[in-house]
Short mmCIF file of C-alpha atoms in Angstrom, two decimals:
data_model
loop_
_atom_site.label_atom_id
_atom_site.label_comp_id
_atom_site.label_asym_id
_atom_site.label_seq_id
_atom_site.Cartn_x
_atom_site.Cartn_y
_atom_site.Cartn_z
CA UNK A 1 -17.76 64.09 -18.47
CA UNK A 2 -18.60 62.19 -21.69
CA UNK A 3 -18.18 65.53 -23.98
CA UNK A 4 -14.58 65.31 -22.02
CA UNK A 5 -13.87 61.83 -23.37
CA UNK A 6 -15.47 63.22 -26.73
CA UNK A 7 -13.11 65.87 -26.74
CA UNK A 8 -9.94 63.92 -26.05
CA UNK A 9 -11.15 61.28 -28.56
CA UNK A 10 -10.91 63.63 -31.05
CA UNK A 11 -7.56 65.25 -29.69
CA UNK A 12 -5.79 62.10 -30.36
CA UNK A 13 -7.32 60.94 -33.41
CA UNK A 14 -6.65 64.17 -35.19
CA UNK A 15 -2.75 64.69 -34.10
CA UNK A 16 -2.40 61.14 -34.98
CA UNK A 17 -3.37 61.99 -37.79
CA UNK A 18 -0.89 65.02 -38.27
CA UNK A 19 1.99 63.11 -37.18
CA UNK A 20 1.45 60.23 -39.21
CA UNK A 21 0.48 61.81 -42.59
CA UNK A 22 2.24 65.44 -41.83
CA UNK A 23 5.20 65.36 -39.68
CA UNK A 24 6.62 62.11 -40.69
CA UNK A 25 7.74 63.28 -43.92
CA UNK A 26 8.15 67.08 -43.19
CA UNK A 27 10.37 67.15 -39.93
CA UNK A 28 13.14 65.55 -42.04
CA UNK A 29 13.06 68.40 -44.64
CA UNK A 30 12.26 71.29 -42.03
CA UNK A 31 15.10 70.06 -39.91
CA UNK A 32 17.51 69.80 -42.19
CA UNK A 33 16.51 73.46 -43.11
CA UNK A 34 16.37 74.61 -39.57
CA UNK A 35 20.12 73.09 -38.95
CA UNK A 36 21.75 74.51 -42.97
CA UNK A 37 20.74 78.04 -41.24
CA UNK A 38 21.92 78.73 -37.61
CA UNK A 39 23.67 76.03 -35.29
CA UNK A 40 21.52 74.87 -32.66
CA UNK A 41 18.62 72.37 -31.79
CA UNK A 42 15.84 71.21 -34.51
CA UNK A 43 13.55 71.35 -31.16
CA UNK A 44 13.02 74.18 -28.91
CA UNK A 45 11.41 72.85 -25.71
CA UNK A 46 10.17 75.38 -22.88
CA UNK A 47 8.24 75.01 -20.10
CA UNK A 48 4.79 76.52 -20.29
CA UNK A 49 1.67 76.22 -17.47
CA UNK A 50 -0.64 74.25 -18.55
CA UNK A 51 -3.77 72.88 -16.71
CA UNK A 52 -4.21 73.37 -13.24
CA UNK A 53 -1.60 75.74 -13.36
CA UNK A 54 1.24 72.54 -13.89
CA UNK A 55 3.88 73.39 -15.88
CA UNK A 56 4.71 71.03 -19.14
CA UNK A 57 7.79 70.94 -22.49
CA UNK A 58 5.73 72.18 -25.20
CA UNK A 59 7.66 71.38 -28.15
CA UNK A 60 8.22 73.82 -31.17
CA UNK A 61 10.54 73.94 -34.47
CA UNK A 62 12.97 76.33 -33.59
CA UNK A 63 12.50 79.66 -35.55
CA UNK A 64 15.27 81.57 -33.40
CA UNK A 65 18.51 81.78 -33.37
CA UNK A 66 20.29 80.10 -29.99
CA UNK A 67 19.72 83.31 -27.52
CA UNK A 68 19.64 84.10 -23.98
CA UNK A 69 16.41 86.01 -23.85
CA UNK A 70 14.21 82.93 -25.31
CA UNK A 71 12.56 82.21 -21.91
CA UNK A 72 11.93 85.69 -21.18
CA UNK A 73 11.28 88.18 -24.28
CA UNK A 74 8.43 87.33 -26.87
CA UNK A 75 9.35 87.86 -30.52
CA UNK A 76 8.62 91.30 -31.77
CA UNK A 77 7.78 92.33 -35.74
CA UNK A 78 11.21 92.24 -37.47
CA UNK A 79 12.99 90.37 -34.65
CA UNK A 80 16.28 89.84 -35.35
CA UNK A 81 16.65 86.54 -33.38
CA UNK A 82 13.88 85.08 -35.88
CA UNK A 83 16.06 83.30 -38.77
CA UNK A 84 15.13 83.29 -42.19
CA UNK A 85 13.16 80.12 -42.24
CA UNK A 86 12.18 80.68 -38.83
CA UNK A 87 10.06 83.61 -40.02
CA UNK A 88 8.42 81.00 -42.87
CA UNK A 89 7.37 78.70 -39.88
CA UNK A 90 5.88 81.02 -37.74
CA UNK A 91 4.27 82.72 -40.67
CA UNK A 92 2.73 79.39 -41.32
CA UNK A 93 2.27 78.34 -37.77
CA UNK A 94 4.44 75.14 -39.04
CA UNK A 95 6.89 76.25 -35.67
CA UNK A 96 3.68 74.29 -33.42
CA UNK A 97 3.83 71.40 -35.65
CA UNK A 98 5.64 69.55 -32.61
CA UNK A 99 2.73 70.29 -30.36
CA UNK A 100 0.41 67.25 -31.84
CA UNK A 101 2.99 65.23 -29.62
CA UNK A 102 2.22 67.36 -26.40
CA UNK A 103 -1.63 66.63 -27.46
CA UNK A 104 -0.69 62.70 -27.89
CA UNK A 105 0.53 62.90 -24.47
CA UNK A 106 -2.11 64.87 -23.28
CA UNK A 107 -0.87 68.09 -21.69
CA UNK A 108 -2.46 69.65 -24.51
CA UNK A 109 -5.16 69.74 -26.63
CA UNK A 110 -5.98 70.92 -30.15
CA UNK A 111 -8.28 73.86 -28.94
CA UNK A 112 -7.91 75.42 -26.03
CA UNK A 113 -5.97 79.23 -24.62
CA UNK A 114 -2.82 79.23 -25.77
CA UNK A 115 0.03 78.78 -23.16
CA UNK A 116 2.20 81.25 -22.03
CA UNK A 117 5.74 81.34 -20.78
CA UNK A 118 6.16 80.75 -17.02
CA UNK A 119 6.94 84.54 -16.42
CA UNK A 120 4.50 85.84 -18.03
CA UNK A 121 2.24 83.51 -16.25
CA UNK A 122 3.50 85.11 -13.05
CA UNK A 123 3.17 88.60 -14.25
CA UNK A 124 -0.28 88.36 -16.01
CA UNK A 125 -1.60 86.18 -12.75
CA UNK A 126 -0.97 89.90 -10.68
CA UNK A 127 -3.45 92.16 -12.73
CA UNK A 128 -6.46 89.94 -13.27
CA UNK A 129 -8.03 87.25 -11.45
CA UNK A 130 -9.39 85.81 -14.51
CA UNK A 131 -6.19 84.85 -16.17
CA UNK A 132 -6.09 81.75 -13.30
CA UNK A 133 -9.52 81.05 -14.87
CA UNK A 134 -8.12 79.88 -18.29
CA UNK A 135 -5.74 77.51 -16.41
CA UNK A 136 -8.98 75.27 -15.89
CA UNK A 137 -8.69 73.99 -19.71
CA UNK A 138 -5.82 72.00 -21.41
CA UNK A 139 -3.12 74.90 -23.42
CA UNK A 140 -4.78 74.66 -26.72
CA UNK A 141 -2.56 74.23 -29.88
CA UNK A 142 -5.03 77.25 -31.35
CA UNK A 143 -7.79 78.72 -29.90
CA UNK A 144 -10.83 81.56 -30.19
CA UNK A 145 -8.30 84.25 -29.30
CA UNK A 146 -6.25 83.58 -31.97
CA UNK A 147 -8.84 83.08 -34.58
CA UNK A 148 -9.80 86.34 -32.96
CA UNK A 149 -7.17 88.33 -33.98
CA UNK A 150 -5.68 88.21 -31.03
CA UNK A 151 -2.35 86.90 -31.45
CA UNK A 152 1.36 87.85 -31.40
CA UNK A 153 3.32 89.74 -28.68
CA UNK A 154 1.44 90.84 -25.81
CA UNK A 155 3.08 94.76 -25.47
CA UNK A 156 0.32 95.97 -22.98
CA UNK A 157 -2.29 95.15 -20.35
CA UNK A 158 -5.34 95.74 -22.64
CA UNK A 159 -4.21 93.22 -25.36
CA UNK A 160 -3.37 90.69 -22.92
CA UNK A 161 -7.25 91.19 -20.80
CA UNK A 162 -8.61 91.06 -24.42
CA UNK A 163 -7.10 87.58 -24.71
CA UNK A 164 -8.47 86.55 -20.89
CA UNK A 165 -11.64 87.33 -22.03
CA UNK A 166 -11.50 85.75 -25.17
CA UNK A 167 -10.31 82.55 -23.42
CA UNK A 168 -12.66 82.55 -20.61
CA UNK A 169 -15.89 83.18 -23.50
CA UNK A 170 -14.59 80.25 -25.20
CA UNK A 171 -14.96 78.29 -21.85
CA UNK A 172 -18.23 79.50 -21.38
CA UNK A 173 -19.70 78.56 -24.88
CA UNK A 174 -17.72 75.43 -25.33
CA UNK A 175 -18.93 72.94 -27.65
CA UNK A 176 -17.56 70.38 -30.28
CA UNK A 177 -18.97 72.31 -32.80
CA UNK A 178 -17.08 75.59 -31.72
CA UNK A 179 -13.74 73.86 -31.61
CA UNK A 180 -14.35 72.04 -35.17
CA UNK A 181 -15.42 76.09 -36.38
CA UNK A 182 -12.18 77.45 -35.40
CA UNK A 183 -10.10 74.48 -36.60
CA UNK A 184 -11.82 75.49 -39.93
CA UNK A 185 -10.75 79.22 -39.21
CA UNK A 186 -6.79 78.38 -38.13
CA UNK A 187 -6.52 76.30 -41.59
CA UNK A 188 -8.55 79.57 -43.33
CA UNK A 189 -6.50 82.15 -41.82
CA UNK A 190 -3.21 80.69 -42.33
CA UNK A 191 -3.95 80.10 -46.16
CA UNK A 192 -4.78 83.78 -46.33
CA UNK A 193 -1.97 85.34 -44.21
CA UNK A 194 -1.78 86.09 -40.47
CA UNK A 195 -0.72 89.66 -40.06
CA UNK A 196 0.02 88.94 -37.05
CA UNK A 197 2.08 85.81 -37.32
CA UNK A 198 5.74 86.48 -36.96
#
């Protein structure tokens, strides 16, 4: 219980911190860049399942141009939906900047398996039992899986029961230490380039 209060402490310390001293002054520029390049939303909002298998808006920059497949297909290397500065955001993960506010709220937290679209909730919930295991913890904003290497689109069963068992080690080995380690490793690995970031 008290490395739960810990934990949230920190959660809304440090995206008060991002909003404040981050967002404040770089959502004006990215928005205006966002809207110069495709018509559209500055936000994209879908619904993803967070904990206890509730659904939640988790809030992104929009990197895609306005399409009909948004809530169904992930983006694939050289997707054409992805708009020019789209592809500079989700290089730089700055497309999740939004997401400090679903950690404010609380339907999120800074560490913690990433959430996935409804559907592909549904779909991955039908080939392994521990995929409902991961729903125990708040949606992280990153996570052990993606420090991991394991990130990007999902085009088979073995990369996405690579990423269950990712999530479900970091649940095992939890500690305050771990999540400040791969904090460390997010800012570390976006600085260097994310091959699998797009």
């Amino acid at each position: 219980m008290l490395s739960r209060f810990f934990k949230r402490l920190f959660d809304i310390i440090f995206s008060l911190f991002v909003i404040i001293f981050v967002f404040s002054w770089l959502c004006p520029i990215l928005a205006i860049l966002i809207k110069l390049e495709s018509r559209g939303p500055v936000f994209f909002i879908q619904l993803r399942t967070g904990k206890n298998n509730q659904h939640f808006k988790c809030y992104k920059f929009r990197s895609m141009r306005v399409n009909h497949e948004a809530d169904k297909k992930q983006a694939t290397r050289d997707d054409h939906r992805i708009t020019k500065i789209g592809a500079v955001l989700r290089k730089t993960s700055l497309d999740e900047l939004p997401q400090f506010f679903n950690v404010l709220i609380g339907n999120m937290s800074i560490v913690g398996p990433r959430p996935h679209m409804i559907q592909h909730t549904e779909e991955y919930s039908q080939l392994t039992d521990k995929f409902k295991v991961r729903h125990s913890l708040k949606p992280g904003i990153t996570g052990w899986a993606q420090i991991s290497g394991l990130r990007g689109e999902v085009n088979n069963t073995e990369a996405m029961l690579k990423r269950v068992d990712a999530d479900v080690w970091y649940m095992k080995n939890w500690s305050f230490v771990l999540d400040l380690k791969i904090i460390f490793l997010t800012f570390w690995i976006t600085l260097k380039g994310d091959k699998n970031a797009y």
